[in-house]
Short mmCIF file of C-alpha atoms in Angstrom, two decimals:
data_model
loop_
_atom_site.label_atom_id
_atom_site.label_comp_id
_atom_site.label_asym_id
_atom_site.label_seq_id
_atom_site.Cartn_x
_atom_site.Cartn_y
_atom_site.Cartn_z
CA MET A 1233 12.29 -2.50 -4.75
CA PHE A 1234 13.29 1.16 -5.88
CA LYS A 1235 10.16 2.24 -5.91
CA HIS A 1236 9.38 0.53 -2.41
CA LEU A 1237 12.08 2.16 -1.10
CA ALA A 1238 11.74 5.66 -1.94
CA LYS A 1239 8.71 5.66 -0.40
CA VAL A 1240 9.88 4.02 2.86
CA GLY A 1241 13.17 6.29 2.76
CA SER A 1242 10.68 9.57 2.68
CA ASN A 1243 8.42 8.07 5.29
CA THR A 1244 11.39 7.51 7.47
CA MET A 1245 12.83 10.68 6.70
CA LEU A 1246 10.00 12.81 7.08
CA SER A 1247 9.93 10.82 11.28
CA ARG A 1248 13.74 11.30 10.70
CA VAL A 1249 13.77 14.75 10.83
CA LEU A 1250 10.76 15.01 13.32
CA GLY A 1251 12.99 13.48 15.84
CA PHE A 1252 15.40 16.69 15.10
CA ILE A 1253 12.95 19.10 15.87
CA ARG A 1254 11.83 16.83 18.29
CA ASP A 1255 15.44 16.43 19.88
CA LEU A 1256 15.78 20.49 19.33
CA VAL A 1257 12.90 20.44 21.77
CA PHE A 1258 14.37 18.54 24.21
CA ALA A 1259 17.40 20.52 24.04
CA HIS A 1260 16.10 24.29 24.50
CA VAL A 1261 13.10 23.52 27.13
CA PHE A 1262 14.57 20.75 28.98
CA GLY A 1263 19.32 20.93 28.55
CA ALA A 1264 21.34 18.43 29.35
CA ASN A 1265 20.73 17.02 33.18
CA SER A 1266 19.93 14.57 35.17
CA SER A 1267 16.43 14.50 34.56
CA THR A 1268 17.47 14.41 30.96
CA ASP A 1269 19.18 11.87 32.49
CA ALA A 1270 16.41 9.75 33.70
CA PHE A 1271 14.03 10.48 31.06
CA PHE A 1272 16.32 9.46 28.24
CA VAL A 1273 17.80 6.02 30.68
CA ALA A 1274 13.31 5.59 31.11
CA PHE A 1275 12.97 5.92 28.37
CA LYS A 1276 15.70 3.48 25.96
CA ILE A 1277 14.67 0.54 28.36
CA PRO A 1278 11.23 0.37 26.39
CA ASN A 1279 12.45 1.98 23.38
CA PHE A 1280 15.68 -1.10 23.13
CA LEU A 1281 13.09 -3.54 23.83
CA ARG A 1282 11.17 -3.18 20.80
CA ARG A 1283 14.13 -3.27 18.65
CA LEU A 1284 14.65 -5.84 20.06
CA PHE A 1285 11.68 -7.59 20.28
CA ALA A 1286 8.74 -5.95 17.45
CA GLU A 1287 11.08 -5.00 15.02
CA GLY A 1288 14.06 -6.92 16.36
CA ALA A 1289 13.83 -10.65 16.94
CA PHE A 1290 10.13 -10.92 16.31
CA SER A 1291 9.66 -8.88 12.55
CA VAL A 1292 12.52 -11.29 11.43
CA ALA A 1293 11.12 -14.15 13.03
CA PHE A 1294 7.75 -13.69 11.98
CA VAL A 1295 8.31 -11.85 7.88
CA PRO A 1296 10.01 -15.35 7.22
CA VAL A 1297 7.34 -17.51 7.89
CA LEU A 1298 4.52 -14.89 7.37
CA GLY A 1299 5.48 -14.72 3.30
CA GLU A 1300 6.01 -18.64 3.93
CA TYR A 1301 2.59 -18.98 4.35
CA LYS A 1302 1.89 -16.55 2.39
CA VAL A 1303 3.25 -18.01 -0.86
CA LYS A 1304 2.17 -22.49 -0.33
CA ARG A 1305 -1.18 -21.71 2.34
CA SER A 1306 -4.52 -20.41 1.41
CA PHE A 1307 -5.83 -17.58 2.78
CA GLU A 1308 -8.13 -18.92 5.38
CA GLU A 1309 -4.84 -20.46 6.82
CA LEU A 1310 -2.69 -17.08 6.78
CA LYS A 1311 -5.50 -15.78 8.24
CA GLN A 1312 -5.60 -17.85 11.40
CA PHE A 1313 -1.72 -18.16 11.26
CA VAL A 1314 -2.50 -13.87 11.99
CA ASP A 1315 -4.71 -14.26 14.61
CA ARG A 1316 -3.04 -16.79 16.06
CA VAL A 1317 0.09 -14.54 16.42
CA ALA A 1318 -1.63 -11.83 17.61
CA GLY A 1319 -2.69 -13.30 20.62
CA THR A 1320 0.62 -15.75 21.72
CA LEU A 1321 2.34 -11.78 21.26
CA ALA A 1322 -0.72 -9.85 23.57
CA GLY A 1323 -0.51 -12.11 25.78
CA VAL A 1324 3.15 -12.31 25.98
CA LEU A 1325 3.58 -8.69 26.29
CA LEU A 1326 1.36 -7.84 28.92
CA GLY A 1327 2.84 -10.26 30.85
CA VAL A 1328 6.33 -8.97 30.22
CA THR A 1329 4.24 -5.69 30.54
CA LEU A 1330 2.85 -5.87 34.92
CA LEU A 1331 6.60 -7.59 35.72
CA GLY A 1332 8.35 -4.76 34.15
CA VAL A 1333 5.81 -1.52 34.76
CA LEU A 1334 6.42 -3.70 39.25
CA GLY A 1335 9.37 -4.50 38.85
CA ALA A 1336 11.00 -1.05 37.59
CA PRO A 1337 13.58 0.05 40.15
CA VAL A 1338 15.43 -3.25 39.87
CA ILE A 1339 15.50 -2.45 36.42
CA VAL A 1340 16.31 1.09 36.90
CA SER A 1341 19.41 -0.14 39.05
CA LEU A 1342 20.13 -2.58 36.56
CA PHE A 1343 20.48 0.27 33.32
CA GLY A 1344 21.12 3.18 34.90
CA GLY A 1345 23.42 1.68 38.34
CA GLY A 1346 24.91 5.37 37.73
CA PHE A 1347 22.96 6.99 39.49
CA LEU A 1348 22.68 4.88 42.90
CA VAL A 1349 26.23 4.03 43.40
CA ARG A 1350 26.85 8.34 43.07
CA GLY A 1351 24.53 9.20 45.06
CA GLU A 1352 21.50 10.51 42.87
CA MET A 1353 18.65 8.95 45.00
CA GLU A 1354 15.64 11.88 43.34
CA THR A 1355 17.53 10.96 39.93
CA PHE A 1356 16.59 7.29 40.43
CA TRP A 1357 13.62 7.34 41.11
CA LEU A 1358 12.17 9.32 39.26
CA THR A 1359 13.69 7.14 36.72
CA SER A 1360 11.92 4.25 38.66
CA ASP A 1361 8.44 6.05 37.92
CA MET A 1362 9.11 7.06 34.61
CA LEU A 1363 10.01 3.43 33.46
CA ARG A 1364 6.50 2.47 34.75
CA ILE A 1365 4.29 4.52 31.97
CA THR A 1366 6.96 4.33 29.00
CA PHE A 1367 7.21 -0.18 29.49
CA PRO A 1368 3.65 -0.51 27.98
CA TYR A 1369 5.07 1.04 25.92
CA LEU A 1370 6.91 -2.03 24.96
CA LEU A 1371 3.86 -3.85 24.02
CA PHE A 1372 1.30 -1.26 21.69
CA ILE A 1373 4.59 -1.09 20.00
CA SER A 1374 5.57 -4.65 19.09
CA LEU A 1375 1.20 -5.17 17.64
CA THR A 1376 2.54 -2.44 15.79
CA ALA A 1377 5.01 -3.62 14.27
CA PHE A 1378 3.33 -7.17 14.22
CA ALA A 1379 1.31 -4.94 12.41
CA GLY A 1380 3.19 -3.05 10.00
CA GLY A 1381 4.92 -6.95 8.71
CA ILE A 1382 1.92 -8.28 7.72
CA LEU A 1383 2.04 -4.64 5.57
CA ASN A 1384 5.33 -5.07 4.33
CA THR A 1385 4.67 -9.16 3.07
CA PHE A 1386 1.55 -7.25 1.11
CA ASN A 1387 3.91 -4.17 -0.11
CA ARG A 1388 2.45 -1.98 1.83
CA PHE A 1389 5.52 -0.08 3.01
CA GLY A 1390 3.79 3.46 3.45
CA VAL A 1391 1.94 2.73 6.80
CA PRO A 1392 4.42 0.88 8.85
CA ALA A 1393 6.69 3.58 7.60
CA PHE A 1394 4.91 6.44 8.56
CA THR A 1395 3.68 4.92 11.89
CA PRO A 1396 6.66 6.72 13.98
CA VAL A 1397 5.32 10.00 12.85
CA LEU A 1398 3.17 9.80 15.01
CA LEU A 1399 5.78 9.19 18.16
CA ASN A 1400 7.96 12.10 17.45
CA LEU A 1401 4.35 14.43 17.25
CA SER A 1402 3.26 12.72 20.79
CA LEU A 1403 6.75 13.64 22.21
CA ILE A 1404 6.63 17.53 20.59
CA GLY A 1405 3.12 18.34 21.38
CA SER A 1406 4.26 17.01 25.61
CA ALA A 1407 6.87 18.71 25.37
CA PHE A 1408 5.14 21.88 24.51
CA TRP A 1409 1.62 21.62 25.51
CA LEU A 1410 1.82 19.09 28.81
CA SER A 1411 4.90 19.69 30.83
CA PRO A 1412 4.00 22.62 32.02
CA LEU A 1413 1.30 21.02 33.58
CA MET A 1414 3.35 19.11 35.68
CA ASP A 1415 5.42 19.36 39.20
CA THR A 1416 8.25 17.79 36.86
CA PRO A 1417 7.95 18.86 34.10
CA ILE A 1418 10.26 15.78 32.13
CA ARG A 1419 7.07 13.78 33.26
CA ALA A 1420 5.40 14.76 30.09
CA LEU A 1421 7.75 13.49 27.82
CA ALA A 1422 7.32 9.89 29.80
CA TRP A 1423 3.49 10.21 29.06
CA GLY A 1424 3.66 10.98 25.47
CA VAL A 1425 6.00 7.75 25.12
CA PHE A 1426 2.61 5.77 26.14
CA ILE A 1427 0.02 7.98 24.53
CA ALA A 1428 2.28 7.48 21.51
CA GLY A 1429 2.60 3.40 21.87
CA VAL A 1430 -1.37 3.59 21.37
CA VAL A 1431 -2.07 5.99 18.43
CA GLN A 1432 1.11 3.97 16.44
CA PHE A 1433 -1.19 0.86 16.69
CA LEU A 1434 -4.53 1.97 16.49
CA PHE A 1435 -3.38 3.77 12.77
CA GLN A 1436 -2.52 0.28 11.10
CA LEU A 1437 -5.77 -1.37 12.21
CA PRO A 1438 -7.40 0.72 9.49
CA PHE A 1439 -4.82 -0.12 7.12
CA LEU A 1440 -4.34 -4.35 8.30
CA HIS A 1441 -8.94 -4.17 7.77
CA LYS A 1442 -8.82 -3.37 4.42
CA LEU A 1443 -6.11 -6.80 3.37
CA LYS A 1444 -9.25 -8.71 5.71
CA LEU A 1445 -6.07 -9.23 7.51
CA LEU A 1446 -7.63 -7.12 10.70
CA PRO A 1447 -6.58 -9.96 13.36
CA ARG A 1448 -8.74 -12.04 16.15
CA PHE A 1449 -6.93 -12.73 19.08
CA ARG A 1450 -6.23 -15.31 19.90
CA PHE A 1451 -4.18 -17.13 22.16
CA ALA A 1452 -2.20 -20.33 20.92
CA PRO A 1453 1.11 -20.34 21.63
CA ARG A 1454 1.30 -24.59 20.95
CA ASP A 1455 0.99 -23.37 17.24
CA GLU A 1456 3.01 -24.95 14.76
CA GLY A 1457 3.73 -21.53 13.23
CA VAL A 1458 3.82 -19.23 16.29
CA ARG A 1459 6.13 -22.49 17.24
CA ARG A 1460 8.68 -21.51 14.42
CA ILE A 1461 8.48 -18.15 15.32
CA GLY A 1462 9.16 -19.06 18.62
CA LYS A 1463 12.37 -20.96 17.89
CA LEU A 1464 13.23 -18.62 14.99
CA MET A 1465 13.50 -15.54 17.78
CA LEU A 1466 15.27 -17.01 20.22
CA PRO A 1467 19.08 -16.93 18.98
CA ALA A 1468 17.35 -13.60 16.46
CA LEU A 1469 17.34 -12.09 19.90
CA PHE A 1470 20.84 -11.05 20.06
CA GLY A 1471 21.43 -11.21 16.55
CA VAL A 1472 19.30 -8.42 14.92
CA SER A 1473 19.88 -6.02 17.12
CA VAL A 1474 23.82 -6.76 19.12
CA THR A 1475 24.13 -2.46 17.85
CA GLN A 1476 21.36 -1.78 20.43
CA LEU A 1477 21.83 -4.00 22.99
CA ASN A 1478 26.00 -1.89 23.15
CA LEU A 1479 24.52 0.95 22.93
CA LEU A 1480 22.76 -0.22 26.86
CA ILE A 1481 25.47 -0.56 28.19
CA ASP A 1482 26.62 2.06 26.85
CA THR A 1483 24.00 4.19 28.67
CA LEU A 1484 24.85 1.44 32.30
CA ILE A 1485 28.54 2.73 31.85
CA ALA A 1486 27.75 6.43 30.94
CA SER A 1487 26.19 6.69 34.06
CA PHE A 1488 28.74 6.25 36.02
CA LEU A 1489 30.82 8.63 34.15
CA GLN A 1490 29.96 12.62 35.06
CA GLU A 1491 26.33 14.44 35.33
CA GLY A 1492 25.30 14.42 30.90
CA SER A 1493 27.33 11.74 29.48
CA ILE A 1494 24.14 9.79 29.00
CA SER A 1495 22.66 13.33 27.10
CA TRP A 1496 25.83 13.47 24.88
CA LEU A 1497 25.80 10.24 23.62
CA TYR A 1498 22.17 10.70 22.70
CA TYR A 1499 22.41 13.50 21.15
CA SER A 1500 25.15 12.44 19.51
CA ASP A 1501 23.13 8.93 18.34
CA ARG A 1502 20.01 10.31 16.77
CA LEU A 1503 22.04 12.53 14.19
CA VAL A 1504 24.31 8.55 12.81
CA GLU A 1505 20.35 7.21 13.36
CA LEU A 1506 19.35 9.39 10.44
CA PRO A 1507 21.54 8.17 8.16
CA VAL A 1508 21.15 4.74 9.87
CA GLY A 1509 17.34 4.62 9.63
CA VAL A 1510 16.61 6.42 6.90
CA LEU A 1511 18.87 4.49 3.98
CA GLY A 1512 19.62 1.06 6.63
CA VAL A 1513 16.88 0.79 8.02
CA ALA A 1514 14.53 1.06 4.46
CA LEU A 1515 16.50 -1.16 3.28
CA ALA A 1516 16.15 -3.91 5.69
CA THR A 1517 12.38 -2.83 5.51
CA VAL A 1518 12.01 -3.71 2.06
CA ILE A 1519 14.62 -6.82 0.73
CA LEU A 1520 13.49 -8.60 3.42
CA PRO A 1521 10.27 -9.77 2.04
CA SER A 1522 11.39 -9.81 -1.31
CA LEU A 1523 14.68 -12.40 -0.43
CA SER A 1524 12.12 -14.56 1.47
CA GLU A 1525 9.66 -15.06 -1.22
CA LYS A 1526 13.28 -15.98 -3.60
CA HIS A 1527 14.51 -18.05 -0.85
CA ALA A 1528 11.06 -19.94 -1.04
CA SER A 1529 10.53 -20.11 -4.55
CA GLU A 1530 14.33 -21.33 -4.71
CA SER A 1531 16.03 -18.61 -6.82
CA ARG A 1532 19.45 -18.40 -5.08
CA GLU A 1533 20.28 -16.01 -8.54
CA GLY A 1534 17.95 -13.52 -7.44
CA PHE A 1535 18.22 -13.56 -3.51
CA SER A 1536 22.12 -12.32 -4.33
CA ASN A 1537 21.09 -10.38 -6.07
CA THR A 1538 19.21 -8.04 -3.58
CA ILE A 1539 21.66 -8.77 -1.25
CA ASP A 1540 23.70 -6.77 -4.14
CA TRP A 1541 21.08 -4.00 -5.38
CA ALA A 1542 21.69 -3.44 -1.55
CA LEU A 1543 25.29 -2.83 -0.61
CA ARG A 1544 25.33 -0.75 -3.63
CA TRP A 1545 22.55 2.01 -1.86
CA ALA A 1546 25.27 1.01 1.78
CA LEU A 1547 28.00 2.20 -0.42
CA LEU A 1548 27.10 5.58 -2.55
CA LEU A 1549 24.87 7.08 0.03
CA GLY A 1550 26.03 5.60 3.51
CA LEU A 1551 30.19 6.06 2.57
CA PRO A 1552 29.14 9.96 1.91
CA ALA A 1553 26.81 11.04 5.02
CA ALA A 1554 29.60 8.78 7.05
CA VAL A 1555 32.08 11.91 5.64
CA GLY A 1556 29.84 14.20 6.49
CA LEU A 1557 28.74 13.00 9.78
CA LEU A 1558 32.70 13.10 11.04
CA LEU A 1559 33.65 16.46 9.05
CA LEU A 1560 30.43 18.42 10.26
CA SER A 1561 30.63 16.77 13.91
CA GLY A 1562 30.66 19.81 15.66
CA PRO A 1563 28.57 22.06 13.41
CA MET A 1564 25.65 20.32 13.05
CA ILE A 1565 25.51 19.61 17.41
CA ALA A 1566 26.26 23.44 16.87
CA THR A 1567 23.08 24.18 14.89
CA LEU A 1568 21.04 21.76 16.18
CA PHE A 1569 21.30 21.82 19.72
CA GLN A 1570 22.72 24.44 21.19
CA SER A 1571 21.23 26.62 23.78
CA ASP A 1572 21.00 28.48 26.81
CA VAL A 1573 20.36 25.24 28.36
CA PHE A 1574 22.46 23.36 26.29
CA ASP A 1575 25.68 25.36 26.15
CA ALA A 1576 29.50 24.85 24.47
CA ARG A 1577 30.70 22.46 26.41
CA ASP A 1578 27.70 20.19 25.73
CA VAL A 1579 28.26 20.70 22.16
CA ALA A 1580 31.74 19.55 22.41
CA MET A 1581 31.16 17.11 23.95
CA SER A 1582 28.41 15.82 21.82
CA GLN A 1583 30.59 16.61 19.62
CA ARG A 1584 33.36 13.96 20.44
CA SER A 1585 30.65 10.47 20.60
CA LEU A 1586 29.71 11.82 17.32
CA MET A 1587 32.95 11.61 15.68
CA ALA A 1588 33.87 8.15 17.53
CA TYR A 1589 29.72 7.38 16.02
CA SER A 1590 30.14 8.29 12.79
CA LEU A 1591 33.36 5.50 12.27
CA GLY A 1592 30.83 2.38 12.59
CA LEU A 1593 27.58 4.86 10.49
CA VAL A 1594 28.36 1.81 7.60
CA SER A 1595 29.15 -1.08 9.71
CA PHE A 1596 25.53 0.10 10.85
CA ILE A 1597 24.15 0.17 7.61
CA LEU A 1598 25.87 -2.97 6.43
CA ILE A 1599 24.15 -4.77 9.09
CA LYS A 1600 21.01 -4.23 8.49
CA ILE A 1601 21.59 -5.95 4.75
CA PHE A 1602 23.53 -8.66 6.03
CA ALA A 1603 21.50 -9.87 8.83
CA PRO A 1604 18.13 -10.62 6.54
CA GLY A 1605 20.46 -12.90 4.22
CA PHE A 1606 20.10 -14.82 6.69
CA TYR A 1607 17.00 -14.57 8.36
CA ALA A 1608 15.31 -14.49 5.20
CA ARG A 1609 16.42 -18.67 5.00
CA GLN A 1610 14.74 -18.73 8.34
CA ASP A 1611 19.38 -18.78 9.70
CA THR A 1612 18.79 -17.82 13.21
CA LYS A 1613 21.35 -19.34 14.49
CA THR A 1614 24.37 -17.72 12.28
CA PRO A 1615 23.98 -14.04 13.12
CA VAL A 1616 23.78 -14.97 17.38
CA LYS A 1617 27.21 -16.56 17.39
CA ILE A 1618 28.10 -13.41 15.39
CA ALA A 1619 26.40 -10.78 17.84
CA VAL A 1620 27.74 -12.91 20.76
CA ILE A 1621 31.66 -11.75 19.65
CA ALA A 1622 30.53 -8.90 18.64
CA MET A 1623 29.92 -7.43 22.36
CA VAL A 1624 32.18 -9.50 23.86
CA THR A 1625 34.33 -7.28 22.13
CA ASN A 1626 32.45 -4.35 22.52
CA MET A 1627 32.34 -4.92 26.13
CA VAL A 1628 36.42 -5.72 26.28
CA LEU A 1629 36.84 -2.30 23.97
CA ASN A 1630 34.45 0.11 26.04
CA ILE A 1631 36.92 -0.96 29.79
CA ILE A 1632 39.85 -0.29 27.57
CA LEU A 1633 38.48 3.04 26.17
CA VAL A 1634 35.70 4.20 28.72
CA PHE A 1635 39.03 5.52 30.12
CA PRO A 1636 41.03 7.98 28.15
CA LEU A 1637 38.13 8.61 26.03
CA ALA A 1638 35.30 8.77 28.15
CA HIS A 1639 32.20 9.23 26.96
CA ALA A 1640 33.42 9.50 23.32
CA GLY A 1641 35.41 6.34 24.42
CA LEU A 1642 32.52 4.01 24.61
CA ALA A 1643 31.01 5.71 21.10
CA LEU A 1644 33.79 4.69 19.71
CA ALA A 1645 33.52 1.06 21.18
CA THR A 1646 30.63 0.21 19.42
CA ALA A 1647 31.48 1.20 16.59
CA LEU A 1648 34.08 -0.91 16.78
CA SER A 1649 32.24 -3.48 17.06
CA ALA A 1650 30.16 -2.54 14.85
CA SER A 1651 32.44 -3.26 12.20
CA LEU A 1652 33.87 -6.91 13.42
CA ASN A 1653 29.65 -7.73 13.32
CA ALA A 1654 29.14 -6.48 10.13
CA PHE A 1655 32.70 -7.79 8.67
CA LEU A 1656 32.27 -11.26 10.35
CA LEU A 1657 27.50 -11.45 8.34
CA TYR A 1658 29.47 -10.86 5.41
CA ARG A 1659 32.09 -13.43 5.30
CA GLY A 1660 29.80 -15.97 6.57
CA LEU A 1661 26.68 -15.05 3.52
CA ARG A 1662 29.95 -15.91 1.38
CA HIS A 1663 30.63 -18.92 3.23
CA GLU A 1664 27.51 -20.86 2.52
CA GLY A 1665 27.53 -18.84 -1.35
CA VAL A 1666 24.36 -17.17 -0.95
CA PHE A 1667 26.20 -13.81 -2.07
CA HIS A 1668 28.19 -13.68 -5.10
CA PRO A 1669 29.18 -9.76 -5.75
CA PRO A 1670 30.22 -9.11 -8.92
CA LYS A 1671 32.77 -8.45 -11.05
CA GLY A 1672 33.57 -4.62 -11.63
CA TRP A 1673 33.26 -3.91 -6.67
CA PRO A 1674 36.64 -2.95 -6.89
CA ARG A 1675 36.07 0.18 -9.27
CA LEU A 1676 32.44 1.12 -7.50
CA VAL A 1677 34.62 1.15 -4.64
CA LEU A 1678 37.98 4.19 -5.53
CA LYS A 1679 35.06 5.98 -7.48
CA ALA A 1680 33.07 6.56 -4.83
CA VAL A 1681 35.90 6.99 -2.12
CA THR A 1682 37.21 9.41 -4.64
CA ALA A 1683 34.13 11.62 -4.56
CA CYS A 1684 34.30 11.37 -0.97
CA LEU A 1685 38.53 12.76 -1.24
CA ALA A 1686 36.75 15.53 -2.81
CA MET A 1687 33.54 15.20 -0.70
CA ALA A 1688 36.30 15.82 1.85
CA VAL A 1689 38.09 18.70 1.52
CA VAL A 1690 35.06 20.62 0.26
CA LEU A 1691 33.54 20.02 3.54
CA PHE A 1692 36.93 21.73 5.90
CA TRP A 1693 37.63 24.49 4.51
CA TRP A 1694 33.21 24.55 5.36
CA GLY A 1695 33.99 23.23 8.69
CA GLY A 1696 36.53 25.31 10.65
CA ASP A 1697 36.79 25.81 13.84
CA LEU A 1698 34.08 24.87 16.61
CA GLN A 1699 34.67 28.14 18.14
CA LEU A 1700 33.44 30.40 14.85
CA TRP A 1701 30.03 28.48 14.91
CA LEU A 1702 29.44 28.74 18.61
CA GLU A 1703 29.68 32.63 17.71
CA LEU A 1704 27.60 32.79 15.46
CA ASP A 1705 23.94 33.54 15.14
CA THR A 1706 21.33 30.33 15.17
CA TRP A 1707 20.08 31.53 11.21
CA GLY A 1708 23.73 32.23 10.80
CA ARG A 1709 24.18 28.31 11.97
CA VAL A 1710 21.42 26.75 9.66
CA GLY A 1711 22.83 28.86 6.31
CA ARG A 1712 26.62 27.82 6.80
CA LEU A 1713 25.76 24.36 7.18
CA LEU A 1714 22.99 24.07 4.06
CA ALA A 1715 25.47 25.20 2.49
CA ALA A 1716 28.44 22.79 3.42
CA ILE A 1717 26.10 20.42 3.49
CA LEU A 1718 24.36 21.26 -0.69
CA SER A 1719 28.23 21.98 -1.43
CA ALA A 1720 29.91 18.77 -0.32
CA MET A 1721 26.56 16.95 -2.27
CA MET A 1722 27.67 19.19 -5.21
CA ALA A 1723 31.39 17.88 -5.44
CA TYR A 1724 30.74 14.44 -4.11
CA PHE A 1725 28.03 13.34 -6.86
CA ALA A 1726 29.63 15.68 -9.39
CA VAL A 1727 32.62 13.72 -8.55
CA LEU A 1728 30.67 10.34 -8.97
CA PHE A 1729 29.17 11.31 -12.76
CA LEU A 1730 32.72 11.81 -13.91
CA ALA A 1731 34.05 9.03 -12.54
CA GLY A 1732 31.64 6.90 -14.72
CA ILE A 1733 28.60 6.79 -11.88
CA ARG A 1734 25.21 6.77 -13.71
CA GLY A 1735 21.70 5.55 -12.94
CA ARG A 1736 22.19 2.18 -13.17
CA HIS A 1737 24.89 1.92 -11.05
CA PHE A 1738 22.01 1.67 -8.24
CA ARG A 1739 19.51 -0.15 -10.32
CA SER A 1740 21.34 -3.54 -11.31
CA ALA A 1741 24.81 -4.81 -11.53
CA VAL A 1742 28.23 -3.25 -11.82
#
C-alpha cells in the first residue's frame, strides 16, 4: 500500500503543483472581480457534482461491488457488469447534462442568487452562459471516474491519479492562448473545462483496453449489479461529499457578500486542497479497494490495520501541514497570488479564510479515511446520517459566524462542521467494532504535537508581519517562503527523530 500511496501521492502532487500554477495564472491574468466570481460559480457547480456523483457516491458504491465481482465472479461476468454500468451511467448523466444546459439560469439563481439580489445581471448571465459550457464536464469526468475505479481495483493507481494534470494543463493553455481570441476573455476558461473533460476520459481508454475491460456501453438499469450500485449511491450522495456541499453553501452565501468574496474563498480553499489531495484523497484512493477486498474475504484484523495505517499518515503529515497553513497563510497567499490585479487587500482577505480553513484540515483528511471504512462494507446509511448532522451544523454556524467574520466565518463554519463529521465517523467505526486502534496511539499523538510546537516556533519567526511580505519582490517572497518551509520541516522531523519516531511507525503498528 505504501508503494501505491507514493504513486498516487506523487501524481496528485504534480496535479496540485500545476493547480497552483493554474490559479497563479488566474490571479495574474484575471484578478479577483465579478467576472472571476462568475467563472468560479460556473466551474464549481459541475465540479461539485463531479465530487458528489463521480468521485463521491458513484466511486464508493462502484468500487466495493466491482471488488466483490473480481473476487467471487468469473471474468466474463465481470466484463458484462462493467459494460452495463458504463452504459447506464452514461445514459443517466447524458439526461442530467441536457437538463443542466437547458436550465443553467435556474441553477445559477440557486447557487449564485446574490448576483440577482445585488442587481448584477451582467454577472448573472455571464455565469449562466459559462455554465452551459462547463456542465457537460460532469458527463465526461464521471466516465473518467468510472474508468479510474476499474484501474484502481486492478492496482493501476498511477493512471487515474495523473488524469487531473490534464485539467490543469487545459485551463492554463486556455488562459494564455484562448482568452485573447474571445470578446469576453474569461469564457476561455469555461471552454478549457469542457476540453479537459473529454481529454481525461479518452486518456484512460487505452489502459482499460490492456485489461480487456474497455466498456461496450449497455443501458441496463435493471441489472443486479447496477441496481446494487444505485441503492448504495442514494445515501452516499450525502455521506461522502458533505464537505463539498458545505463549500457550495459557502459560495451561495458569499454571493451576497462584497465583491471578491467568492474568489477569496476559492484561492484559500485551493491551498487547503493541496494536502487534502496529496494525502487525504491519495489515502482514500488506496485503502478503499484494499478495505473492500478484506471485507469480502472476512479479514477483520486486516480491515482494522488498514485504517490504522492510514491514520498514522494523517497524523504525522496532516497535523504539521495544518500548522504550516495556519502560520504561513498570509505569506503563501502573497507569494502565490499577489499581482497588479490581486492586490494587498485581496491577500489579506484570502489570508483570513485560509486561516479558518486550516483549522479543519486534519478533519478533512480524516473524513477521507473513515468514510471508506463504511463504504467498503457497503454501509452507506450510517455516513449519511452523520453527514446530515454535519450539514445542519454547518448551516447554523454559517448564520452565526458570517455576520462578525464575513467570508472567513463561512470558512470557519466549514472547518468546525468537518471536525464534527470526522468525530462521528470515528465513533461509528469504534461502535461497530471494525476499528481497534493499538495502545501506542496516545504516545504517538504526544510526540507529533511536540514536534508541531517546535515547528510553530520556527514558522512564527519566519512569518513576521504580512506587510513585510507585501513589500518584497516576487523572488524575495519565494526565497523567504521556501526557507521558512524547509526550516520548519527540518525542525519537525528532527524532533520526531529525537522522540523515537522511525520509518516503522509509518508502516506498522504504533
